[in-house]
Coordinates of C-alpha atoms in Angstrom, one line a residue:
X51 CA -28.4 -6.3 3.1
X52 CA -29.5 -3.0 2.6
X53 CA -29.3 0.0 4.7
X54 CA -32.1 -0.1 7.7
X55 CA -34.2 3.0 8.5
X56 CA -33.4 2.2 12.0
X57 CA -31.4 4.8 14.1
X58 CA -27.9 5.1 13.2
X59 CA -25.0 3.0 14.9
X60 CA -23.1 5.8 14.7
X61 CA -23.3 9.2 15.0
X62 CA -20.9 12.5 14.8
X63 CA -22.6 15.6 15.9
X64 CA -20.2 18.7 14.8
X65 CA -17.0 17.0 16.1
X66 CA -13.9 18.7 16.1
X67 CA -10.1 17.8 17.7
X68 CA -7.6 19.8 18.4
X69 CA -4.0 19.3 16.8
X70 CA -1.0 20.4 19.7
X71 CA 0.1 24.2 18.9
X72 CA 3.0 25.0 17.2
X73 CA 1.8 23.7 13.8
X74 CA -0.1 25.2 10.3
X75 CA -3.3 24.0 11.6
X76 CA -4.9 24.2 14.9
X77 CA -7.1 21.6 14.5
X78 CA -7.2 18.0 13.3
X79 CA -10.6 17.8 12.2
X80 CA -13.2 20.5 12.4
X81 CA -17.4 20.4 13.3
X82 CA -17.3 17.2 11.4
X83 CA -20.7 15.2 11.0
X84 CA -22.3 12.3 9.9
X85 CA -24.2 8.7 10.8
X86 CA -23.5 5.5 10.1
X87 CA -26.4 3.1 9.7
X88 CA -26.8 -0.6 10.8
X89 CA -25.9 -2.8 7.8
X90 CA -24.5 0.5 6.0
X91 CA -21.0 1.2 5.0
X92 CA -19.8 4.4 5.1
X93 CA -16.6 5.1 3.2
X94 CA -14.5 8.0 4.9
X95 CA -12.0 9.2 1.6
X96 CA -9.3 12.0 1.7
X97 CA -6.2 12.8 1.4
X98 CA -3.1 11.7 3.9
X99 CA -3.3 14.8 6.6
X100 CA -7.7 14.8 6.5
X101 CA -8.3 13.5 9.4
X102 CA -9.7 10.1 8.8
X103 CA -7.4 8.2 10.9
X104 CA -8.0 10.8 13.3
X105 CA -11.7 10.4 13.7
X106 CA -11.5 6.7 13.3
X107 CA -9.1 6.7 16.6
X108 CA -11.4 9.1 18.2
X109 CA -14.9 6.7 18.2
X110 CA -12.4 4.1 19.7
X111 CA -11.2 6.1 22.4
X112 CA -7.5 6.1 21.1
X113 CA -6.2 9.4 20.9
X114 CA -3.6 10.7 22.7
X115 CA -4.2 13.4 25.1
X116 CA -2.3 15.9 22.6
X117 CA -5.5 15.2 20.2
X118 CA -8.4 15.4 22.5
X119 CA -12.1 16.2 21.3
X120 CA -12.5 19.9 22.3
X121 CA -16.5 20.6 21.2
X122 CA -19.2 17.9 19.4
X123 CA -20.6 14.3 20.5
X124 CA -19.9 10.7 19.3
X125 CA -22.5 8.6 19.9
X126 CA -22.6 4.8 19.6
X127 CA -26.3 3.4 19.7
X128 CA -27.0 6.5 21.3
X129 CA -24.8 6.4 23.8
X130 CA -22.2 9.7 24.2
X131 CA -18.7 8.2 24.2
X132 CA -16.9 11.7 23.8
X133 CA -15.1 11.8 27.0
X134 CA -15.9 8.4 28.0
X135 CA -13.9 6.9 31.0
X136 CA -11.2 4.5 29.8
X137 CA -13.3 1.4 31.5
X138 CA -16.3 2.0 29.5
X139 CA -14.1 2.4 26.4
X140 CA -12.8 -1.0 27.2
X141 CA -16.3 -2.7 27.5
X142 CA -17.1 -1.6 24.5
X143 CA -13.7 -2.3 22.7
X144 CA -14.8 -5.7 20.7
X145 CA -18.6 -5.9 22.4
X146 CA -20.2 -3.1 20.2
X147 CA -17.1 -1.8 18.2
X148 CA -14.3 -3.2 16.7
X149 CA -11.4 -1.8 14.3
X150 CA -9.5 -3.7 12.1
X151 CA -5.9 -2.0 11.0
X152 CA -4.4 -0.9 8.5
X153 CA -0.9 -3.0 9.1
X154 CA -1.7 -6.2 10.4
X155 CA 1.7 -7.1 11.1
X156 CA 2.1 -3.9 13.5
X157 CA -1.3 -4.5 15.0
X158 CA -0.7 -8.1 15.9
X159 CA 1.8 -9.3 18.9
X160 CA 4.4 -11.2 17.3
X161 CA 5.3 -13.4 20.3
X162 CA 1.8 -14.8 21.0
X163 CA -0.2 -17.2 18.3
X164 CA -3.1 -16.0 16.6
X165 CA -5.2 -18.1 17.9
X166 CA -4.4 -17.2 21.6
X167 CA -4.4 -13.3 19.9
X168 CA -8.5 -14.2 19.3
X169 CA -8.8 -15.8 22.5
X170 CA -8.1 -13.1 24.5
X171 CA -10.7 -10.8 23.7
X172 CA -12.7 -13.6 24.6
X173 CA -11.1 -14.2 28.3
X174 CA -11.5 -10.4 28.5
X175 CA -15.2 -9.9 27.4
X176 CA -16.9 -13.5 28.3
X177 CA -17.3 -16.0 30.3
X178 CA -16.5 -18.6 28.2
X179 CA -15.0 -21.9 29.3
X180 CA -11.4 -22.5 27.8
X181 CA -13.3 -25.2 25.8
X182 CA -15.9 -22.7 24.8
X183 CA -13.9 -20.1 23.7
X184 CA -11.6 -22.5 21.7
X185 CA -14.3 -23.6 19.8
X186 CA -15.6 -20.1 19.2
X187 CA -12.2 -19.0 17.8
X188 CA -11.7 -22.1 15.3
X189 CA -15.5 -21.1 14.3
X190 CA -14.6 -17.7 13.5
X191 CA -11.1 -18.4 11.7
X192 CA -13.0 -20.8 9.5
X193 CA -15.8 -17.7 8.8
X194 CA -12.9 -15.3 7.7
X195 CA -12.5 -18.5 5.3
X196 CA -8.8 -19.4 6.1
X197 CA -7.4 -22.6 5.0
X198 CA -6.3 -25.6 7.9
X199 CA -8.6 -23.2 10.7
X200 CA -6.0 -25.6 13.4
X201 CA -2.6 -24.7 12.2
X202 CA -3.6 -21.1 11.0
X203 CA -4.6 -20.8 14.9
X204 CA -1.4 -22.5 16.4
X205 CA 0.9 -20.2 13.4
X206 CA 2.5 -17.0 14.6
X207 CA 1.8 -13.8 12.8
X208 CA 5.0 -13.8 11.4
X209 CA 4.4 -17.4 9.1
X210 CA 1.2 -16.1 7.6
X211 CA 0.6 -14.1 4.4
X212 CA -0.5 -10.3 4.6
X213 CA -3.9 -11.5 3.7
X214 CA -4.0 -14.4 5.8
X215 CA -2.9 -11.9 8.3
X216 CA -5.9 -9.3 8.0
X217 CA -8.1 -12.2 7.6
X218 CA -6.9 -13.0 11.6
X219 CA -7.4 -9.3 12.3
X220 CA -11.0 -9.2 11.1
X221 CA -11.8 -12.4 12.7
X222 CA -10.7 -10.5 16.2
X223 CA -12.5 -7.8 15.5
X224 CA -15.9 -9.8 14.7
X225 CA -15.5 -12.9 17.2
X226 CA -18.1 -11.0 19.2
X227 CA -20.1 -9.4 17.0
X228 CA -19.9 -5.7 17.3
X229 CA -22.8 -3.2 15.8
X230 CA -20.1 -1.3 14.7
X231 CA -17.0 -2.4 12.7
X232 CA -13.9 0.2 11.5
X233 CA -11.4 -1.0 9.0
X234 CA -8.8 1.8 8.7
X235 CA -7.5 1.0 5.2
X236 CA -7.7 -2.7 5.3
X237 CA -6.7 -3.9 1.4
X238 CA -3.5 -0.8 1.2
X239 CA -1.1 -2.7 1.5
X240 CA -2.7 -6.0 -0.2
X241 CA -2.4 -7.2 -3.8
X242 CA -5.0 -6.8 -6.3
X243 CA -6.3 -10.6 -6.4
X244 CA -5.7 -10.6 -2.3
X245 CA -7.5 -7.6 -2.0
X246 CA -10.4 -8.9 -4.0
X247 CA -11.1 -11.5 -1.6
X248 CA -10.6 -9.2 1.5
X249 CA -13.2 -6.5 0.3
X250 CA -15.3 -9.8 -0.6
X251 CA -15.1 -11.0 2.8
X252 CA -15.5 -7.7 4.7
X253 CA -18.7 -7.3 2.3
X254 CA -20.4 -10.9 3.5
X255 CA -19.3 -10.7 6.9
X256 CA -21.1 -7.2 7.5
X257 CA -24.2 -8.4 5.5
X258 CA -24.3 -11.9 7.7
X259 CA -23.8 -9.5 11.2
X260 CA -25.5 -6.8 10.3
X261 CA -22.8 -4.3 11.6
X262 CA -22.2 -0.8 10.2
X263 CA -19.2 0.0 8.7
X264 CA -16.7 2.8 8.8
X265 CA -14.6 2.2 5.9
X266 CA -11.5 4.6 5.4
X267 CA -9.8 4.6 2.3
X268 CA -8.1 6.5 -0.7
X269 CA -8.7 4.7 -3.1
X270 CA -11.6 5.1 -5.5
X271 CA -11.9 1.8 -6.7
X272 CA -12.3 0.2 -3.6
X273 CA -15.3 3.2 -2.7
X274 CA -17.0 1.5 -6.0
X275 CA -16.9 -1.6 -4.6
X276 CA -17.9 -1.4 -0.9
X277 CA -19.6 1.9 -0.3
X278 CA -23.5 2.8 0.9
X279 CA -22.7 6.4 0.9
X280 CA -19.1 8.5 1.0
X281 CA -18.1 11.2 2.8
X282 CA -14.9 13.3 1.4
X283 CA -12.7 15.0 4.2
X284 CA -10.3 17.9 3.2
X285 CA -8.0 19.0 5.9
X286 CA -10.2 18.1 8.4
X287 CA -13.2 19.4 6.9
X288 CA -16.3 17.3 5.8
X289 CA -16.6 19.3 1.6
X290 CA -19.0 16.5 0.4
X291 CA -21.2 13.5 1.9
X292 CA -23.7 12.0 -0.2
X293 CA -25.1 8.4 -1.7
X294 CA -21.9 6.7 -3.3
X295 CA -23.3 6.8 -7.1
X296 CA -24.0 10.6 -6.8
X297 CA -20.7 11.4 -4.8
X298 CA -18.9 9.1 -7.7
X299 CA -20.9 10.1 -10.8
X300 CA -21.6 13.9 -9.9
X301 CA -19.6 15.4 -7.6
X302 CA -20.1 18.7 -6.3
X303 CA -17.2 19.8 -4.7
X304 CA -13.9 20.8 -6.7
X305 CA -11.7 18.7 -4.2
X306 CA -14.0 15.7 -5.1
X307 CA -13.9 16.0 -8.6
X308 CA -9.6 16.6 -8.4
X309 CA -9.7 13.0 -6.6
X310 CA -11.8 11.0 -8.9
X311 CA -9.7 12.8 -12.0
X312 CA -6.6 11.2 -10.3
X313 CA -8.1 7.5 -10.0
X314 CA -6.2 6.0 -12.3
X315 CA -8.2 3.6 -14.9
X316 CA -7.2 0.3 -16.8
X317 CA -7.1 2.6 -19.8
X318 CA -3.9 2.4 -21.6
X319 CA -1.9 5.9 -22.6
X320 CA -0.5 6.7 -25.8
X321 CA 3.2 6.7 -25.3
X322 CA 5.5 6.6 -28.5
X323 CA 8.5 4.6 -28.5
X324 CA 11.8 3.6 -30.8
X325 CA 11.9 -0.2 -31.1
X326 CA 15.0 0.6 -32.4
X327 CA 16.5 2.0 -29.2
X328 CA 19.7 0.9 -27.8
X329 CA 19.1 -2.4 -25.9
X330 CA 19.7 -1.3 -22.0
X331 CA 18.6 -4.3 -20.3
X332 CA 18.4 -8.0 -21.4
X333 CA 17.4 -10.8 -18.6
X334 CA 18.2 -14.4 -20.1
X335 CA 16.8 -17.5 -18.0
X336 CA 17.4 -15.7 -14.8
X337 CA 16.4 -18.3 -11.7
X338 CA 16.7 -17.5 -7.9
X339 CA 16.4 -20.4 -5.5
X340 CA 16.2 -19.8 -1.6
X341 CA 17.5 -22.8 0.2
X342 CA 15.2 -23.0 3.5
X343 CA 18.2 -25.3 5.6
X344 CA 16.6 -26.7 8.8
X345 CA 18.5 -28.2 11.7
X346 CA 15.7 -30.8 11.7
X347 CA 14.2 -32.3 9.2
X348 CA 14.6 -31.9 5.1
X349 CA 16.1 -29.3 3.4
X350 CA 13.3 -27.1 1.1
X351 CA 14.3 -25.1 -2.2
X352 CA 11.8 -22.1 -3.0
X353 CA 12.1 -21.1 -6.1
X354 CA 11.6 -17.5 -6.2
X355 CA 12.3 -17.3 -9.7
X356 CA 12.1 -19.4 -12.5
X357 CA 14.0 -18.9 -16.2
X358 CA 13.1 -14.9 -16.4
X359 CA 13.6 -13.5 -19.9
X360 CA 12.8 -10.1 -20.8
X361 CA 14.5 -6.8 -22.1
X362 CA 14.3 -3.4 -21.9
X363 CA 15.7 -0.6 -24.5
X364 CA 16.0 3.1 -24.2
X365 CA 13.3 5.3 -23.3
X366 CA 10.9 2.3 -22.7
X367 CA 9.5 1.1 -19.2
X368 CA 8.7 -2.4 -18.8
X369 CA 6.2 -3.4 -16.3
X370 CA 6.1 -6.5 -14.1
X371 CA 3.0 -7.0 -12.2
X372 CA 1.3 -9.8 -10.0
X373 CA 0.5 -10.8 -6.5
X374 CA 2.6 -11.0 -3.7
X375 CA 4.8 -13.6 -3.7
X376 CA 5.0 -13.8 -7.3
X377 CA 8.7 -12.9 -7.7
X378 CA 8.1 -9.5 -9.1
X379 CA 10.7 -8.0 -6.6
X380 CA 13.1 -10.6 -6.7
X381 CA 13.7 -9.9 -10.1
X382 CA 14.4 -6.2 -9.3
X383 CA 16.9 -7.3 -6.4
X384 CA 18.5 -9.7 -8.7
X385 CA 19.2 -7.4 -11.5
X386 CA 20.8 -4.5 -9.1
X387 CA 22.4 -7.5 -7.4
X388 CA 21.0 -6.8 -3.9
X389 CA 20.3 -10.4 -3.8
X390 CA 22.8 -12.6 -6.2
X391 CA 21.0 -14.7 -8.8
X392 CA 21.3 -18.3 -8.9
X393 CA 21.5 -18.8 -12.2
X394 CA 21.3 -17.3 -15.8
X395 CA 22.7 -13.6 -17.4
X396 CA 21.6 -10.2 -16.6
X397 CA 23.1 -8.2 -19.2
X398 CA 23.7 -4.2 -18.5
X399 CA 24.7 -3.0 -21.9
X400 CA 27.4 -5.6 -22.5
X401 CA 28.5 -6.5 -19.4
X402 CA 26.9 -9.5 -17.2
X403 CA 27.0 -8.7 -14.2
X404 CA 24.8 -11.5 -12.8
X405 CA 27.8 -13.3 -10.9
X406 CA 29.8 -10.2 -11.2
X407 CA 31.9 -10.3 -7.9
X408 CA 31.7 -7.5 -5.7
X409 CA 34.8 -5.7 -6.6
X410 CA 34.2 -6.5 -10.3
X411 CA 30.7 -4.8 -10.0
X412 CA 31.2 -1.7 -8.0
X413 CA 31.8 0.6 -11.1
X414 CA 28.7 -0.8 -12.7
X415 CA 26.6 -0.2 -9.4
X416 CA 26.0 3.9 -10.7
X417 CA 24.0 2.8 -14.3
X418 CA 21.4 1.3 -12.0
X419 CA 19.2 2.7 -9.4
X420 CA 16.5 1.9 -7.7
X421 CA 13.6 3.7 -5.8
X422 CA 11.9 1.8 -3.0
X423 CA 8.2 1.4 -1.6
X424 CA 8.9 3.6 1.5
X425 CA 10.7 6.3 1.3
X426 CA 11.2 6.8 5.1
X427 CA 13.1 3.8 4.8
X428 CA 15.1 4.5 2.3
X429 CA 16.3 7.6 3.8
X430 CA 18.4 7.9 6.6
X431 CA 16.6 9.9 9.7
X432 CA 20.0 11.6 10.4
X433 CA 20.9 13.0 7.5
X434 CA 19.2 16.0 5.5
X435 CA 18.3 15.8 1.7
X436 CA 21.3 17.8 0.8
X437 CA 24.1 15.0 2.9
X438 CA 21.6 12.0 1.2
X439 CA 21.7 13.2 -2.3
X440 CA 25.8 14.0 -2.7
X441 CA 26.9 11.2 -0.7
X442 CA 26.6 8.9 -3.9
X443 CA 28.4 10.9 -6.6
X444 CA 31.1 12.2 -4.3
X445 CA 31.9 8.2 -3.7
X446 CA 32.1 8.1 -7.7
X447 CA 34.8 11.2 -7.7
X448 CA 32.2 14.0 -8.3
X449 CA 33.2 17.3 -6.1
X450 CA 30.8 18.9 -3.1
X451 CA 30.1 22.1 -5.1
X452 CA 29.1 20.1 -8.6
X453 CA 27.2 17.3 -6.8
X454 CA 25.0 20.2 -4.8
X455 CA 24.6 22.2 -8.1
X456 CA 23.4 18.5 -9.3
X457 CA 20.6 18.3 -6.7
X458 CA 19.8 21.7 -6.7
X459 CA 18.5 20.9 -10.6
X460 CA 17.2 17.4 -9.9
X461 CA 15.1 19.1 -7.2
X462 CA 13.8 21.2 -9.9
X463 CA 13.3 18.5 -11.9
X464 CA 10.9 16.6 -9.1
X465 CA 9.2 20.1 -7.9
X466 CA 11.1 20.1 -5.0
X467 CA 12.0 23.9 -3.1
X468 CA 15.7 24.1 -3.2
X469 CA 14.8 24.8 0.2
X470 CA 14.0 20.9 1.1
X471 CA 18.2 20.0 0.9
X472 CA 18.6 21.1 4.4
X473 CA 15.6 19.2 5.9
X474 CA 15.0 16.4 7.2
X475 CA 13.5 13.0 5.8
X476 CA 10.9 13.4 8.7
X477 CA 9.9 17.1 7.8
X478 CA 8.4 16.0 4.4
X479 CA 5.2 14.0 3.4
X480 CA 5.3 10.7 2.0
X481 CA 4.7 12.3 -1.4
X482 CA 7.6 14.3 -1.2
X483 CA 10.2 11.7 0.3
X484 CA 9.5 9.9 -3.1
X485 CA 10.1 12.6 -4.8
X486 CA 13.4 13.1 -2.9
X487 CA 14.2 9.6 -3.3
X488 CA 13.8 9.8 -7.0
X489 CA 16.0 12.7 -7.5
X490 CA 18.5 10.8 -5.2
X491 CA 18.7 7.8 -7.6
X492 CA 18.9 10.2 -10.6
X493 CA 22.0 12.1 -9.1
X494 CA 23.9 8.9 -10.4
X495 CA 22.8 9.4 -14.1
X496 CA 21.5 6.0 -14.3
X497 CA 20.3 4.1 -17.3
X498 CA 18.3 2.1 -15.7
X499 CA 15.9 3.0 -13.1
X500 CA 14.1 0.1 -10.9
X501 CA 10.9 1.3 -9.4
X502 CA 9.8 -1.3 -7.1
X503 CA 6.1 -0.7 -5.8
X504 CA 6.9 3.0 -5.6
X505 CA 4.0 4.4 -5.7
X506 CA 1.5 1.6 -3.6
X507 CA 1.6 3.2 -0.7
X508 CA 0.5 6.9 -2.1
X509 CA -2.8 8.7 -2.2
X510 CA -4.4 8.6 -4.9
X511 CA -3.7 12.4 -6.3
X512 CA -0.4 12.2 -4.9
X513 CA 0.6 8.6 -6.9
X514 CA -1.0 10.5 -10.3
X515 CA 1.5 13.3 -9.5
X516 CA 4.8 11.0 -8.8
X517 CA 3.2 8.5 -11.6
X518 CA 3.8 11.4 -14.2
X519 CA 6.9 12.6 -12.3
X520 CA 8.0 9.0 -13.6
X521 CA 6.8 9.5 -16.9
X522 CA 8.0 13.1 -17.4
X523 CA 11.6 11.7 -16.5
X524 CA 11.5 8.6 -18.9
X525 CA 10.6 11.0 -21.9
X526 CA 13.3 13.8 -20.9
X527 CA 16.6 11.4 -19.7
X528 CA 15.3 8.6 -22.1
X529 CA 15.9 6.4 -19.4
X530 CA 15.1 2.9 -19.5
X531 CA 13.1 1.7 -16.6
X532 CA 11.7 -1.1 -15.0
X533 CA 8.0 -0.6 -12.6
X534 CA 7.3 -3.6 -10.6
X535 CA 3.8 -2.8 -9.0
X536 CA 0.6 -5.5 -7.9
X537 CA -2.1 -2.7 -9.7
X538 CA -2.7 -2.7 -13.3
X539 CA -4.4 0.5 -13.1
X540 CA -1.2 1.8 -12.3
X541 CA 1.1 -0.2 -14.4
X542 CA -1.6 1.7 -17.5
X543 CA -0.4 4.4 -17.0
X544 CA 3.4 4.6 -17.6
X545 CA 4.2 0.8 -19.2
X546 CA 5.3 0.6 -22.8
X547 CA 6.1 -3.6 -22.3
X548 CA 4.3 -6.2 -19.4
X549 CA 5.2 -8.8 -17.9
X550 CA 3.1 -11.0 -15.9
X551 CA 4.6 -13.1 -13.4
X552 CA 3.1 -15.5 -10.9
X553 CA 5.1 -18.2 -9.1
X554 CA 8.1 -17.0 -10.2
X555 CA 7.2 -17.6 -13.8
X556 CA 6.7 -14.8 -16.7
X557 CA 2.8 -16.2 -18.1
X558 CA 2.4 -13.4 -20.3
X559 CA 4.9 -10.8 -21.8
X560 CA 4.7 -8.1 -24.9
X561 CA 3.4 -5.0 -25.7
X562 CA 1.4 -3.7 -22.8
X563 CA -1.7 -2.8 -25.8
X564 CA -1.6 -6.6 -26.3
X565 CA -1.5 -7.8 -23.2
X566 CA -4.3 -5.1 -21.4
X567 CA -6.5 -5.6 -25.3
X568 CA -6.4 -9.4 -25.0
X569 CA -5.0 -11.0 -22.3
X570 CA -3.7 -14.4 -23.4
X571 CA -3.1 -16.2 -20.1
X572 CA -6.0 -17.3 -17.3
X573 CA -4.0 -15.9 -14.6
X574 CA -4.0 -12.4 -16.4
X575 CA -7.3 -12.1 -17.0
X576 CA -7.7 -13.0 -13.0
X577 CA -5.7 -10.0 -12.1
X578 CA -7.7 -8.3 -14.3
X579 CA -11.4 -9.3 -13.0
X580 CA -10.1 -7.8 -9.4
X581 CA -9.2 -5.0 -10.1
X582 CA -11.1 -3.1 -7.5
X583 CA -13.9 -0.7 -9.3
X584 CA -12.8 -1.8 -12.9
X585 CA -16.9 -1.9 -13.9
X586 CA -17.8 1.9 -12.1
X587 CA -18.1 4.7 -14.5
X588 CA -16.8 7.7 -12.3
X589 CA -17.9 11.3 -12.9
X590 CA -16.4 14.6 -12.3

């Protein structure tokens, strides 16, 4: 459905919200404007900090009072919701506007079942018959096109996939059929192949209702794939709105042209390597089985994964991509022995350290590292950078005064302010915890460094930044490192070697040329064929 010439569904009229004094910026968002049209979708892009979360919250009515709207209107079909009372919001939470979150797992009650999750917007909106509104919520789990619509609504949130998960959220948020839907970075979190069929679904879904769309994202490639138009907030200003082929293609403001520059492509980079470097890492038939013992019932083996083979030499980084569930970080646990491997060798140099007994392995633990999807995390609240960084080397022997003059240089390394070692984890963007918690896992002069998923949860100019922080550090510690991610956009940009793993298998493995040129296996080529925005030519 295209975009009606109706009135809009949405409108801001110069809206701006105030941030709580005390801080760089006085305001959250500033005289921000624009219209959202029945069966249009509006992307909202920007950086973390722009305010599209902000503004998003604010249509809902969920600010807190430290945000409120000081000066503009929001209007929903005409209507000025700005200062709205809290029971009107409520009427028209789920009726005429619905958001769907960007964690469904947060969003979701854990203690109630989804299906009783979808009937209570019912019981609070209708007058339904329990009968009724049983029926309506099997209808709508089996429109959001998830499988066995009867256990799916009996199942807890905690025994579904992530994308079975948002597929429960967006069923909530459409049971009864809102002119206006809101998804607040939906597919983030999601892999490629799962996030395919989400954007998929949102698309048909809004065509079949006729909503309009807020969509708020950073990344570029789901923009291609979704967008009407696109708006581009910086800092809480609006710097560019626009059709999303002329925002895309010809971008007129710097900040919009530095975003689209950072969207990283399925273009391979030239990186030379020594395929006579030292071998750093071999894997030989590793296998890890999770035994699923019930008090009733039969015991179940999941095999997480299944004869693994693979190496990794000096100054080379070996990529493993695939969906969720695919073993891809069960592998990386296994080989830094977070998780113990059920069978097979993982071979550091010489030494196997696959059944390697505590004890045995402790002087081992320093030549691997590993850097972890969240940084907040993987740093302890209490502690400043300075306490976080030393604590590892000083276990190892190294003294307080060489360990700080350590981190003072890997700081360097990371563009960090030597300033940052006496702050705290909570003082820093998410940009620049990563970058913390890379320098932390170099302090231990590692030769091998495990990044698992480090960069998914980035914006996009940020992730280019850390994504040649990685890079820059392969080339001048020639470390040997191993990048689990879902995206093959990233996994482009800094793989020498790929792996392709799904259902705990390896498919496809070799040169990362080979594999992206000519994808052997059907599975690859799947992951490639969702990768979101793979066909757009972007300009800037």
């Amino acid at each position: 459905m295209n975009p009606t010439s109706a009135g809009p569904i949405l409108e801001l009229r110069d809206v701006t919200i105030a941030l709580p004094s005390g801080g760089d910026r006085s305001t959250a968002v500033r005289n921000v404007s624009f219209t959202v049209g029945r069966g249009e979708i509006l992307c909202l892009v920007g950086e973390s900090g722009s305010g599209k979360s902000v503004i998003a919250q604010g249509v809902m009515g969920l600010l807190p009072k430290s945000l409120p709207v000081t000066s503009g209107q929001i209007l929903l079909q005409g209507e000025d919701i700005t200062h709205a009372p809290l029971s009107r919001l409520r009427e028209l939470r789920a009726t005429r506007m619905s958001m769907i979150f960007q964690e469904p797992m947060t969003a979701l009650n854990p203690v109630m079942t989804c299906g009783d999750q979808i009937d209570e917007v019912l019981r609070q909106h209708t007058r339904l018959s329990p009968a009724e509104r049983a029926a309506k919520v099997l209808a709508i789990v089996r429109e959001v096109l998830l499988p066995d619509p009867e256990r799916m609504v009996a199942s807890y949130p905690h025994q579904l996939s992530g994308g079975q998960r948002q597929r429960i959220m967006i069923a909530m948020a459409l049971v009864l059929d809102p002119v206006l839907l809101i998804a607040d970075e939906p597919t983030t979190a999601l892999d490629v192949t799962t996030q395919a069929q989400i954007l998929k679904l949102v698309l048909d879904l809004q065509q079949r209702h006729g909503a309009g769309v807020l969509f708020i994202t950073h990344d570029f490639g789901v923009v291609a794939e979704v967008a009407h138009r696109v708006a581009v907030l910086r800092l809480g200003d609006m710097v560019e709105v626009g059709s999303k082929h002329d925002v895309l293609q010809r971008p007129q403001h710097d900040y919009t042209r530095m975003l689209i520059g950072a969207v990283p492509t399925l273009h391979l980079k030239e990186r030379p390597t020594d395929p006579a470097a030292t071998v750093v890492l071999r894997v030989q038939g590793l296998d890890k089985t999770y035994q699923d013992k019930r008090w009733f019932g039969p015991h179940r083996s999941v095999h997480a994964a299944q004869d693994v083979n693979f190496e990794i030499r000096r100054g080379q980084t070996l990529g493993i991509v695939g969906e969720s569930g695919s073993g891809k970080s069960t592998v990386a646990r296994c080989i830094v022995r977070l998780v113990d491997p059920s069978a097979g060798a993982v071979l550091l140099g010489d030494e196997d350290i696959a059944m390697m007994a505590p004890r045995q392995l402790r002087p081992l633990r320093r030549r691997v590292q590993i850097v972890f999807q969240d940084p907040y995390r993987s740093l302890n609240p209490r502690r400043t950078v300075a306490q976080a960084m030393v604590e590892g080397p000083m276990n190892y022997g190294l003294g307080r005064d060489e360990a700080l003059q350590r981190a003072r240089g890997l700081l360097a390394l990371v563009r960090m302010d030597a300033s940052a070692m006496e702050r705290y984890p909570h003082q820093f963007s998410g940009g620049q915890r990563q970058r913390i918690c890379i320098a932390r896992a170099l302090m231990m002069e590692p030769e091998l460094l495990v990044a698992d998923e480090a960069v998914s949860a980035l914006d996009v100019s940020v992730q280019a930044q850390v994504l040649g922080l990685f890079e820059e550090i392969r080339s001048r510690l020639n470390l040997a490192m191993l990048f689990i991610t879902h995206d093959l956009r990233v996994a482009s940009q800094v793989c020498d070697q790929l792996a392709v793993m799904s259902q705990g298998r390896v498919v496809e493995y070799g040169p990362a040329h080979q594999v992206f040129g000519a994808p052997q296996h059907a599975y690859t080529r799947a992951l490639f064929a969702a990768a979101p925005g793979r066909d757009f030519a972007f300009g800037g």
